[in-house]
Coordinates of C-alpha atoms in Angstrom, one line a residue:
M187 CA -10.7 -31.0 -25.5
P188 CA -9.3 -34.6 -25.6
V189 CA -9.3 -35.0 -21.7
L190 CA -13.0 -34.2 -21.5
D191 CA -13.8 -36.7 -24.2
A192 CA -11.9 -39.3 -22.3
L193 CA -13.8 -38.5 -19.1
T194 CA -17.1 -38.8 -21.0
E195 CA -16.1 -42.2 -22.5
Y196 CA -15.0 -43.4 -19.0
E197 CA -18.4 -42.4 -17.5
Q198 CA -20.4 -44.2 -20.2
Q199 CA -18.4 -47.4 -20.0
A200 CA -18.5 -47.4 -16.2
L201 CA -22.3 -46.9 -16.0
D202 CA -22.8 -49.6 -18.6
A203 CA -20.7 -52.1 -16.7
I204 CA -22.5 -51.3 -13.4
Q205 CA -25.9 -51.8 -15.1
S206 CA -24.8 -55.1 -16.6
A207 CA -23.5 -56.6 -13.3
A208 CA -25.7 -59.5 -12.2
D209 CA -24.2 -60.6 -8.9
P210 CA -22.0 -59.3 -6.0
Q211 CA -18.9 -60.8 -7.6
Q212 CA -19.4 -58.9 -10.9
I213 CA -20.2 -55.6 -9.2
E214 CA -16.9 -55.9 -7.2
A215 CA -15.0 -56.5 -10.4
V216 CA -16.5 -53.3 -11.8
R217 CA -15.3 -51.4 -8.8
V218 CA -11.7 -52.7 -9.2
E219 CA -11.7 -51.9 -12.9
F220 CA -13.3 -48.4 -12.8
L221 CA -12.8 -47.1 -9.3
G222 CA -9.8 -49.0 -8.1
K223 CA -7.3 -46.7 -6.3
K224 CA -4.2 -48.6 -7.3
K225 CA -4.5 -49.4 -10.9
G226 CA -8.1 -48.7 -11.9
R227 CA -9.1 -46.6 -14.9
L228 CA -10.0 -43.7 -12.6
K229 CA -6.4 -43.7 -11.4
E230 CA -5.2 -43.5 -15.0
L231 CA -7.4 -40.4 -15.6
Q232 CA -6.1 -38.7 -12.5
S233 CA -2.6 -38.9 -13.9
V234 CA -3.8 -37.2 -17.1
L235 CA -5.1 -34.3 -15.2
G236 CA -1.6 -33.2 -14.3
K237 CA -0.8 -32.7 -18.0
V238 CA -3.5 -30.1 -18.8
T239 CA -2.8 -26.4 -18.9
A240 CA -3.5 -24.1 -16.0
E241 CA -6.4 -22.5 -18.0
E242 CA -8.0 -26.0 -18.6
R243 CA -7.5 -27.3 -15.1
P244 CA -10.6 -25.8 -13.3
V245 CA -13.0 -27.0 -16.0
V246 CA -11.4 -30.5 -16.3
G247 CA -11.1 -30.8 -12.5
R248 CA -14.8 -30.0 -12.0
R249 CA -15.8 -32.4 -14.7
F250 CA -13.6 -35.1 -13.2
N251 CA -15.2 -34.8 -9.8
E252 CA -18.8 -34.8 -11.2
I253 CA -18.2 -38.0 -13.1
K254 CA -16.4 -39.7 -10.2
N255 CA -19.3 -39.0 -7.9
R256 CA -21.9 -40.2 -10.4
V257 CA -20.1 -43.4 -11.0
Q258 CA -19.4 -44.0 -7.3
S259 CA -23.1 -43.4 -6.5
A260 CA -24.3 -45.7 -9.2
W261 CA -22.0 -48.4 -8.1
E262 CA -23.1 -48.2 -4.5
Q263 CA -26.8 -48.4 -5.5
K264 CA -26.1 -51.5 -7.6
R265 CA -24.1 -53.1 -4.9
D266 CA -26.9 -52.6 -2.3
Q267 CA -29.5 -53.9 -4.8
L268 CA -27.5 -57.1 -5.4
A269 CA -26.8 -57.6 -1.7
R270 CA -30.6 -57.8 -0.9
P271 CA -32.2 -61.2 -1.0
A272 CA -34.6 -62.0 -3.8
T273 CA -38.1 -60.9 -3.1
A274 CA -40.8 -63.4 -2.4
A275 CA -42.6 -62.4 -5.6
A276 CA -39.7 -63.6 -7.6
A277 CA -39.9 -67.1 -6.0
I278 CA -43.7 -67.5 -6.5
D279 CA -44.8 -70.1 -9.0
V280 CA -48.0 -68.7 -10.3
T281 CA -49.0 -72.0 -11.8
L282 CA -49.4 -73.6 -8.4
P283 CA -52.9 -73.8 -6.8
G284 CA -53.5 -71.1 -4.1
V285 CA -53.7 -71.8 -0.3
T286 CA -57.3 -71.5 1.0
L287 CA -57.4 -69.4 4.1
P288 CA -59.7 -70.6 6.9
V289 CA -62.9 -68.6 7.3
G290 CA -64.2 -68.0 10.8
S291 CA -67.8 -67.7 12.0
R292 CA -69.7 -66.0 14.7
H293 CA -69.3 -67.5 18.2
P294 CA -72.1 -69.8 19.2
I295 CA -73.0 -67.5 22.1
A296 CA -73.2 -64.5 19.7
Q297 CA -75.4 -66.6 17.4
T298 CA -77.7 -67.5 20.3
I299 CA -78.0 -63.9 21.4
D300 CA -78.9 -62.8 17.9
E301 CA -81.6 -65.4 17.7
F302 CA -82.9 -64.4 21.1
K303 CA -83.3 -60.8 20.0
E304 CA -85.0 -61.9 16.8
I305 CA -87.5 -64.1 18.6
M306 CA -88.3 -61.5 21.3
G307 CA -88.6 -58.9 18.6
R308 CA -91.4 -60.9 17.0
L309 CA -93.1 -61.0 20.5
G310 CA -93.0 -57.2 20.6
F311 CA -90.0 -56.6 22.8
S312 CA -87.3 -54.0 22.0
V313 CA -83.7 -54.4 23.0
A314 CA -82.1 -52.2 25.7
D315 CA -78.5 -52.1 26.9
G316 CA -76.8 -51.1 30.1
P317 CA -73.3 -50.8 31.7
E318 CA -71.5 -53.9 33.0
I319 CA -70.0 -51.8 35.9
E320 CA -72.8 -50.9 38.2
D321 CA -73.5 -49.1 41.5
E322 CA -75.3 -50.6 44.4
R323 CA -78.5 -48.7 43.8
H324 CA -79.1 -50.3 40.4
N325 CA -77.7 -53.7 41.2
F326 CA -79.3 -54.1 44.6
E327 CA -81.3 -51.2 46.3
A328 CA -83.8 -50.5 43.5
L329 CA -84.3 -54.2 43.1
N330 CA -85.5 -54.5 46.7
I331 CA -82.4 -56.4 47.8
P332 CA -81.8 -55.3 51.5
L333 CA -78.4 -54.8 53.0
D334 CA -78.5 -58.1 55.0
H335 CA -79.4 -60.2 51.9
P336 CA -76.8 -62.9 51.1
A337 CA -76.7 -61.6 47.5
R338 CA -75.0 -58.5 48.7
D339 CA -72.2 -60.3 50.4
P340 CA -68.8 -59.0 49.1
L341 CA -67.7 -62.6 48.7
D342 CA -70.6 -63.2 46.3
N343 CA -69.8 -60.2 44.0
F344 CA -66.9 -58.7 42.1
Y345 CA -66.5 -55.3 43.8
L346 CA -64.0 -53.0 42.2
A347 CA -61.2 -52.2 44.6
T348 CA -60.3 -48.9 42.8
A349 CA -63.9 -47.6 42.7
G350 CA -63.6 -45.7 45.9
R351 CA -60.9 -43.5 44.5
T352 CA -63.2 -42.0 41.9
S353 CA -66.6 -42.4 43.5
D354 CA -68.2 -42.2 47.0
R355 CA -70.4 -45.2 46.1
P356 CA -69.0 -48.7 45.7
L357 CA -69.0 -50.1 42.2
L358 CA -69.1 -53.7 41.1
L359 CA -69.4 -55.9 38.0
R360 CA -73.1 -56.4 37.6
S361 CA -74.4 -59.7 38.9
Q362 CA -77.6 -59.7 36.8
T363 CA -79.0 -57.9 33.8
S364 CA -81.9 -56.8 36.0
T365 CA -80.0 -53.6 36.4
V366 CA -81.0 -52.6 32.9
Q367 CA -84.8 -52.8 33.7
I368 CA -84.2 -50.3 36.6
R369 CA -82.4 -47.9 34.2
V370 CA -85.1 -48.2 31.6
M371 CA -88.0 -47.7 34.0
E372 CA -86.2 -44.7 35.5
Q373 CA -86.3 -43.0 32.2
T374 CA -89.5 -44.4 30.5
A375 CA -93.1 -44.2 31.5
P376 CA -95.3 -47.3 31.2
P377 CA -95.9 -49.3 29.1
V378 CA -92.5 -50.9 28.9
R379 CA -91.6 -54.1 27.0
I380 CA -87.9 -54.7 26.7
V381 CA -85.2 -57.4 26.8
S382 CA -81.5 -56.9 27.7
L383 CA -78.8 -59.3 26.8
G384 CA -75.2 -59.3 28.1
R385 CA -72.5 -60.5 30.4
V386 CA -73.0 -60.8 34.1
Y387 CA -70.4 -61.8 36.7
R388 CA -70.6 -63.9 39.9
P389 CA -67.8 -65.7 41.7
D390 CA -69.3 -69.1 41.3
A391 CA -67.3 -72.3 41.3
I392 CA -66.8 -73.3 37.6
D393 CA -68.4 -76.6 36.6
A394 CA -70.3 -78.0 33.7
T395 CA -73.2 -75.5 34.1
H396 CA -71.7 -72.6 36.1
S397 CA -69.1 -70.0 35.3
C398 CA -67.8 -66.8 36.9
M399 CA -68.8 -64.9 33.8
F400 CA -71.9 -65.9 31.7
H401 CA -74.7 -64.2 29.7
Q402 CA -78.3 -63.5 30.6
M403 CA -81.3 -62.3 28.8
E404 CA -83.5 -60.1 31.1
G405 CA -87.1 -59.5 30.0
L406 CA -89.5 -56.9 31.4
M407 CA -93.1 -56.0 30.6
V408 CA -95.0 -53.4 32.6
D409 CA -98.5 -52.2 31.7
R410 CA -102.0 -52.2 33.1
G411 CA -103.4 -55.6 33.9
I412 CA -100.3 -57.7 33.4
T413 CA -100.6 -61.1 35.1
M414 CA -98.6 -64.3 35.8
A415 CA -100.5 -65.8 32.8
D416 CA -98.8 -63.3 30.5
L417 CA -95.4 -64.3 31.9
K418 CA -95.9 -68.0 31.5
T419 CA -97.3 -67.4 28.0
V420 CA -94.3 -65.4 26.9
L421 CA -91.8 -67.9 28.3
R422 CA -93.5 -70.8 26.7
L423 CA -93.7 -69.1 23.3
F424 CA -90.1 -68.1 23.5
A425 CA -88.9 -71.7 24.4
T426 CA -91.1 -73.2 21.7
A427 CA -89.7 -70.7 19.1
Y428 CA -86.1 -71.5 20.1
F429 CA -86.3 -75.3 20.6
G430 CA -89.4 -76.4 18.7
D431 CA -92.8 -77.8 19.7
D432 CA -91.3 -80.7 21.6
V433 CA -89.7 -78.6 24.4
H434 CA -91.0 -79.2 27.9
V435 CA -90.9 -76.2 30.3
R436 CA -92.0 -76.2 33.9
F437 CA -92.4 -73.5 36.6
R438 CA -91.6 -74.0 40.3
P439 CA -92.4 -71.7 43.2
S440 CA -89.4 -69.7 44.4
F441 CA -88.3 -66.4 46.0
F442 CA -86.5 -63.4 44.6
P443 CA -86.5 -60.0 46.4
F444 CA -87.5 -58.2 43.2
T445 CA -90.5 -60.4 42.2
E446 CA -93.6 -61.5 44.0
P447 CA -94.7 -64.2 43.4
S448 CA -91.5 -65.7 42.0
V449 CA -90.9 -68.9 40.0
E450 CA -87.9 -71.0 38.8
V451 CA -88.0 -72.0 35.1
D452 CA -86.8 -75.4 34.2
M453 CA -86.6 -77.3 30.9
A454 CA -86.4 -81.0 30.3
W455 CA -82.7 -82.2 29.9
G456 CA -82.2 -85.9 29.3
D457 CA -83.8 -87.8 32.1
G458 CA -84.1 -84.8 34.3
W459 CA -84.6 -81.0 34.4
L460 CA -82.2 -78.1 34.0
E461 CA -82.8 -74.7 35.6
I462 CA -82.7 -72.0 32.9
G463 CA -83.7 -68.9 34.8
G464 CA -85.9 -67.2 37.3
A465 CA -89.0 -65.1 36.8
G466 CA -92.0 -63.5 38.5
M467 CA -94.2 -60.5 38.9
V468 CA -92.3 -57.3 39.6
D469 CA -92.4 -56.5 43.3
P470 CA -94.4 -53.4 44.1
N471 CA -91.3 -52.0 45.9
V472 CA -89.4 -52.1 42.7
L473 CA -92.1 -50.2 40.9
R474 CA -92.1 -47.6 43.6
A475 CA -88.3 -47.3 43.5
V476 CA -88.5 -46.1 39.8
G477 CA -91.5 -43.8 40.3
Y478 CA -94.3 -46.2 39.1
D479 CA -97.6 -46.6 40.9
P480 CA -98.2 -50.3 41.7
E481 CA -101.9 -49.5 42.1
E482 CA -102.0 -48.5 38.4
V483 CA -99.6 -50.9 36.7
T484 CA -98.2 -54.4 37.1
G485 CA -95.5 -56.2 35.3
F486 CA -93.4 -59.3 35.0
A487 CA -89.6 -59.9 34.7
F488 CA -87.5 -62.9 33.8
G489 CA -83.8 -63.7 33.5
L490 CA -82.6 -66.6 31.4
G491 CA -79.2 -68.1 31.0
V492 CA -78.0 -67.8 27.4
E493 CA -75.3 -70.5 27.7
R494 CA -77.8 -73.1 29.1
F495 CA -80.1 -72.5 26.1
A496 CA -77.1 -72.9 23.8
M497 CA -76.0 -76.1 25.5
R498 CA -79.5 -77.6 25.1
R499 CA -79.7 -76.5 21.4
F500 CA -76.2 -77.8 20.6
A501 CA -76.5 -81.0 22.8
I502 CA -73.5 -80.0 25.0
S503 CA -73.8 -82.2 28.0
D504 CA -70.4 -83.7 28.7
E505 CA -68.3 -82.9 31.8
R506 CA -66.8 -79.7 30.4
G507 CA -70.3 -78.3 29.6
I508 CA -70.3 -74.5 29.6
R509 CA -66.5 -74.3 29.6
H510 CA -66.5 -75.3 25.9
F511 CA -67.7 -71.8 25.0
Y512 CA -64.7 -70.1 26.6
D513 CA -61.8 -72.6 25.8
N514 CA -61.1 -70.9 22.5
D515 CA -60.7 -74.3 20.9
V516 CA -61.2 -73.9 17.2
R517 CA -62.1 -77.6 16.9
F518 CA -65.2 -76.9 19.0
L519 CA -66.1 -73.5 17.7
Q520 CA -65.8 -74.4 14.0
Q521 CA -68.7 -76.8 14.3
F522 CA -71.0 -73.8 14.5

């Protein structure tokens, strides 16, 4: 049937022209030639359809519609493809050298914490963790801190205003990692030898050596016959392992509700001394609060400021001090 042959020829030529179009102008020219409604080749084929016999018209008409739809669809796909911008891959010159991406490193505080854990592990201490949101029993009461003690002043702690909606007991951000020693002793019979490292929160004025959020390492050792000599030995061994043999550490008498006797621990810093933490023998009331018998066991505890050790190690002694660790300044952090 000559009309069907003409339709087949039209389809083949239209598809070839669509495939060959290389830009939007060429694909538009293909539309005008093959799909134009006024004088395109499709219009010419429509005029031929009126000359076929009544018996041929259903077959030819169906074939005409099929070809028209295929050509129209192919043209639209090619038009959309040419309208899209060239992909980045097509613009890449593979002969150019690549761009080296910067590689980060662990934060100096995280590095310091890892080293603390490794040193205390060598001294026989295991690592324990605890929550940063605490209740008053673990943050104060079990640590022998009475209600009238200044450390319990709401202005000296970060109490959670929404805590009362879900609990009958006030909750706060822990002000010391000593809370972990209480949780461990509540669940563990002596002997105990643990350290806990993590964030603590106090509304301190921020300066070169203070921050409202900082990190502590809490140490606890409870067993028969533990003395202050054991505490001083552990702290000196730890400081020597971290700083080297030339470090100078001193102990000053002090007072903490949860230790008796208590000491402040200082290390040499330039021409003076920098306080790095507090320590002492665990108060008998603390031992009783967790079910230990102070007539049977004794123990020591200490809390050290991680940032201050890092400042001493990395010689950070300018006016910004501890704030360098939290400025997120890559120029500072990339040095470590």
